Coordinates of N, CA and C in Angstrom, one line a residue:
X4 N 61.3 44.8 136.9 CA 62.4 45.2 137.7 C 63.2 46.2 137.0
X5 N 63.3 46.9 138.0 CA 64.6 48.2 136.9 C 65.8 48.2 137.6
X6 N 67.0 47.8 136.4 CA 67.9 48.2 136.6 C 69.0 49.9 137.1
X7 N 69.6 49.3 138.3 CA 70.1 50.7 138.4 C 71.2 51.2 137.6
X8 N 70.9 52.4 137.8 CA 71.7 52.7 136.4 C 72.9 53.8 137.0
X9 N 74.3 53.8 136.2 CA 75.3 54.3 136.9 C 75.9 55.2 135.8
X10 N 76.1 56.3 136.0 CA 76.9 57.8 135.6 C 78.5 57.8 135.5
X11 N 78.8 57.6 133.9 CA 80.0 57.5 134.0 C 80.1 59.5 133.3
X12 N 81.2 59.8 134.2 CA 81.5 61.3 133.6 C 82.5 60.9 132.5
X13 N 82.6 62.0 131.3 CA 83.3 61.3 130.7 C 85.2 61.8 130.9
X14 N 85.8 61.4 130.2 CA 87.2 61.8 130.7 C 87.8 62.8 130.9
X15 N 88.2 64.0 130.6 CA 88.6 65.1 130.4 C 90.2 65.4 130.3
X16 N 90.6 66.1 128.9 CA 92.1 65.7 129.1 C 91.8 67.4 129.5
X17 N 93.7 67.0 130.2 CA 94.5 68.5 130.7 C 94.4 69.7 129.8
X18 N 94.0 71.1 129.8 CA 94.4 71.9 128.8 C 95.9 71.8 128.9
X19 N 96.7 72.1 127.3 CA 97.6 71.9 127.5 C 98.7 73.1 128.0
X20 N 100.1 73.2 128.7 CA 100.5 74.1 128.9 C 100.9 75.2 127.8
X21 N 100.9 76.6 128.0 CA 101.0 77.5 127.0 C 102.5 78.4 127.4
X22 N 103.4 78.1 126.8 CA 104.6 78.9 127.0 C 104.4 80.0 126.3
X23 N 105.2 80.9 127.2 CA 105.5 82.0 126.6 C 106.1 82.5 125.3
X24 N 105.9 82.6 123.9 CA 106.4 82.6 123.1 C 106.1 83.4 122.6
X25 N 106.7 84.4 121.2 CA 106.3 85.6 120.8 C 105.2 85.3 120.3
X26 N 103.9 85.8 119.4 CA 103.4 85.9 118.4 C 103.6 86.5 117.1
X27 N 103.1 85.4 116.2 CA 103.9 86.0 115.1 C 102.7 87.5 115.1
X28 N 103.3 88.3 114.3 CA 102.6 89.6 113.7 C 101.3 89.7 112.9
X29 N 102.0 88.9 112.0 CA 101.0 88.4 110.9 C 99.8 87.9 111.1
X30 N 100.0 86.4 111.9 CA 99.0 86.0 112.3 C 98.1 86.8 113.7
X31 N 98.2 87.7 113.8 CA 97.5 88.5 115.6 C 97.8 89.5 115.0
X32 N 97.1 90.5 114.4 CA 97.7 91.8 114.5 C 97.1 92.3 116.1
X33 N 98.2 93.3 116.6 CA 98.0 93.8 117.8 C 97.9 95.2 117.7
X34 N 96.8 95.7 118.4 CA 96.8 97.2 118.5 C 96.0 97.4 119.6
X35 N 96.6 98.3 120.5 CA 96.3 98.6 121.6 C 95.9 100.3 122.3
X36 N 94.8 100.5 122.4 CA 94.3 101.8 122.7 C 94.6 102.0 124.0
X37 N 95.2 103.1 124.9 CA 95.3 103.6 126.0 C 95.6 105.1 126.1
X38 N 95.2 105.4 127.7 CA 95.2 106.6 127.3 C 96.6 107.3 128.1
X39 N 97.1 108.1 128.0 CA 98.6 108.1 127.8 C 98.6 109.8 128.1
X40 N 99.8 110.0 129.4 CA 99.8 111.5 129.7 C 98.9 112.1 130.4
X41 N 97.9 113.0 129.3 CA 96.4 113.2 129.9 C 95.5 112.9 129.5
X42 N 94.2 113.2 130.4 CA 93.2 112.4 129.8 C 92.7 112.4 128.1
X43 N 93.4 113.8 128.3 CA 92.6 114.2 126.4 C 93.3 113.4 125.7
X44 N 94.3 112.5 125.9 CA 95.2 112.1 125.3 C 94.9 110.7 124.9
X45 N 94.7 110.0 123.6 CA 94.6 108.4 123.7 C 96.1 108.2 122.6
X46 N 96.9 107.1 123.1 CA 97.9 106.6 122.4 C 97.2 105.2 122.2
X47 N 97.5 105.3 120.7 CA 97.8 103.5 120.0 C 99.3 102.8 120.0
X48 N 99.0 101.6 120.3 CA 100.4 100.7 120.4 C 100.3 100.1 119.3
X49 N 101.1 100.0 118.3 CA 101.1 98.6 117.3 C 102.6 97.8 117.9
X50 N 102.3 96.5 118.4 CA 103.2 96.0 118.6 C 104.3 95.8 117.6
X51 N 105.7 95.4 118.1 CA 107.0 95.2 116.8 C 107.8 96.3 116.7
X52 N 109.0 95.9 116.3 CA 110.2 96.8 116.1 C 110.0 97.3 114.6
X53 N 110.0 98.7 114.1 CA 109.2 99.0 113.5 C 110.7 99.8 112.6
X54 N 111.7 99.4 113.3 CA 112.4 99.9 113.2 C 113.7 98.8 112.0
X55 N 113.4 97.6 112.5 CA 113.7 96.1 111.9 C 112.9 95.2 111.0
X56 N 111.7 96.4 111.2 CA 111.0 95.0 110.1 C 109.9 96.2 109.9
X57 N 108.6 95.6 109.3 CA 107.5 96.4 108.3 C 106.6 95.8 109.4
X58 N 105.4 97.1 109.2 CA 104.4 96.1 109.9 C 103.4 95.7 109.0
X59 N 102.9 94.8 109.6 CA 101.9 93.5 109.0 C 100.8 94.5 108.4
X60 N 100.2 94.2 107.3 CA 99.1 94.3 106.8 C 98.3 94.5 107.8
X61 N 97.9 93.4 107.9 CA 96.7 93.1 109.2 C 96.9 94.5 109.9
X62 N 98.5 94.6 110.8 CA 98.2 95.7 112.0 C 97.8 97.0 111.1
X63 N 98.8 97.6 109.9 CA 98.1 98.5 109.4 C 96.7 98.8 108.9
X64 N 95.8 97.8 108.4 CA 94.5 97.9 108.5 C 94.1 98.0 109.9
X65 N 94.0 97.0 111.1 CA 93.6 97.8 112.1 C 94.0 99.2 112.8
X66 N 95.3 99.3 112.7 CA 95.6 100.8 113.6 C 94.7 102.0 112.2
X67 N 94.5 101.2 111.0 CA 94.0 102.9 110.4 C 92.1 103.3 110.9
X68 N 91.3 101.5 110.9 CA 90.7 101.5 111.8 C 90.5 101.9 112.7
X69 N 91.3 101.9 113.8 CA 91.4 102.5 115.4 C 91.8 103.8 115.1
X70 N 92.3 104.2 114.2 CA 92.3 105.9 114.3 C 91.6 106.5 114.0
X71 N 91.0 105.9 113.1 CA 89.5 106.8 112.3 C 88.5 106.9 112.9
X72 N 88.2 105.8 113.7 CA 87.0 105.3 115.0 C 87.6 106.6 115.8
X73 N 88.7 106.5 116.7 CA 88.6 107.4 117.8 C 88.5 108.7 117.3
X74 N 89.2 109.0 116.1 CA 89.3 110.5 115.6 C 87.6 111.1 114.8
X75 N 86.7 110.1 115.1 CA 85.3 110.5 114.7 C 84.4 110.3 116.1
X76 N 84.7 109.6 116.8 CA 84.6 109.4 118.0 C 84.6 110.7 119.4
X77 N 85.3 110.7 119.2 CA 85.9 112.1 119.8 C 86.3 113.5 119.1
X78 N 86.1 113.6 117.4 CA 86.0 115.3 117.1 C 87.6 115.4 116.9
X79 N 88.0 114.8 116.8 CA 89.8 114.8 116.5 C 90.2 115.1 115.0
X80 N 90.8 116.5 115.2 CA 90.8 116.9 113.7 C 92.6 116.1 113.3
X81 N 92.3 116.2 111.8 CA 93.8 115.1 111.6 C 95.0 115.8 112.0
X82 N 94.8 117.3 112.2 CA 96.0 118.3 112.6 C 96.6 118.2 113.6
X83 N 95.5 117.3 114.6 CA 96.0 117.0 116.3 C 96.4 115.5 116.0
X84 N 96.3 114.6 115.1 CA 97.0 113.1 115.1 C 98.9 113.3 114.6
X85 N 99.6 112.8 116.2 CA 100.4 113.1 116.0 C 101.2 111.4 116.4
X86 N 102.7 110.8 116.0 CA 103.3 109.9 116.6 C 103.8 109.8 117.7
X87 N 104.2 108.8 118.7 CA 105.0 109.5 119.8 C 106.0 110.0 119.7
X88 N 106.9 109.8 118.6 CA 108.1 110.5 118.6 C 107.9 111.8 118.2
X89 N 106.6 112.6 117.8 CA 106.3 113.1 117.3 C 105.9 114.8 119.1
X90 N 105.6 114.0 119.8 CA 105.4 114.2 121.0 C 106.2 114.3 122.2
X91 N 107.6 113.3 121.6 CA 108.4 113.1 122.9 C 109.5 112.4 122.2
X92 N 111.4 112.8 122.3 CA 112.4 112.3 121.9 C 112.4 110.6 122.6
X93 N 111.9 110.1 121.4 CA 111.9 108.6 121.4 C 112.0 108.2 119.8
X94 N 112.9 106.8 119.7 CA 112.7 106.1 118.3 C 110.9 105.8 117.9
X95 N 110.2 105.5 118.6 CA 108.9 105.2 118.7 C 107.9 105.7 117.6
X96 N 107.3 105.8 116.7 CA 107.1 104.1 116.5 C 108.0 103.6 115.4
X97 N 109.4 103.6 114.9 CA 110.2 103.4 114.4 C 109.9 103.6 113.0
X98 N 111.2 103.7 112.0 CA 111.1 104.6 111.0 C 110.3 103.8 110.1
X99 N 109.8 102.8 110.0 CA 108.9 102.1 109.0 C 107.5 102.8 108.9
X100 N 107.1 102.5 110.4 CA 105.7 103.3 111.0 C 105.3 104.5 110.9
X101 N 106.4 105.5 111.6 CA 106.8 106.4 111.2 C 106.3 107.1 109.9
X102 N 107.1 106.3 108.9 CA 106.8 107.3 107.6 C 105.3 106.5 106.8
X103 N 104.9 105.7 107.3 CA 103.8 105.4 106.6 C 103.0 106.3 107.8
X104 N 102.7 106.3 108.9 CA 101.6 107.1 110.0 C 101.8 108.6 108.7
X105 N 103.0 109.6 108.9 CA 103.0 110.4 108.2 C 102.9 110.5 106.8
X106 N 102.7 109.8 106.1 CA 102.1 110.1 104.7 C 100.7 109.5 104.8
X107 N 100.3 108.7 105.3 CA 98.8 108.6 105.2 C 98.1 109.5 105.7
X108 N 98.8 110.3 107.1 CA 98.4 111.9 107.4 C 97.7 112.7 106.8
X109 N 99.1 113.2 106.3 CA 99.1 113.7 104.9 C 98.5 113.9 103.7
X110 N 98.0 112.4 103.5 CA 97.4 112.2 102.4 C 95.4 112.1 103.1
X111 N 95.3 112.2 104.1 CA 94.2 112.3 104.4 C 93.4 111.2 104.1
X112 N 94.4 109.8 104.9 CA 93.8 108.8 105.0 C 92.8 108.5 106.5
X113 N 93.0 109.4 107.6 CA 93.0 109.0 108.5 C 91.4 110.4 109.1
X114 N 91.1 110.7 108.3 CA 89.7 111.5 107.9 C 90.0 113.5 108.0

């Protein structure tokens, strides 16, 4: 004789709720490609006030990554890599960013 046999599913807890809270920098670097104006145009975002604080290792290794990608990518000589403020009267990307984007320019970090 065979016993019938019964299907237990097993429990499943709630994912838990995720509030809105900043991320730290450090931990997530954020950099964000879009394209901005015209089409010929791509802008990078590094998230943070750039103007109050330093940015994270992490984002400056990625944004030098993301520049060098699109600037080999698309034939972008370093003479056309410019900042927003560089482009348009804005603080953007604040003076930390700023003078590191421009000396790595410069120094022909960015190919």
């Amino acid at each position: 004789e065979v016993e019938p046999s019964v299907e237990v599913e097993p429990e499943v807890e709630p994912e838990p709720e995720v509030e809105d809270e900043p991320v730290a920098i450090a931990e997530k670097p954020s950099v964000e490609v879009e394209v901005e104006v015209e089409p010929s145009d791509i802008g990078v975002v590094a998230l943070g006030n750039f103007d109050r604080q330093q940015p994270s290792r992490a984002q400056l290794n990625a944004l030098r990554r993301h520049v060098r990608l699109l600037m080999s990518t698309f034939n972008v000589p370093a003479t056309r890599l410019r900042t927003h403020q560089e482009w348009a009267p804005t603080a953007c990307p604040g003076r930390s960013l700023q003078r590191y984007m421009v000396a790595k320019r410069d120094h022909g970090a960015f190919g």
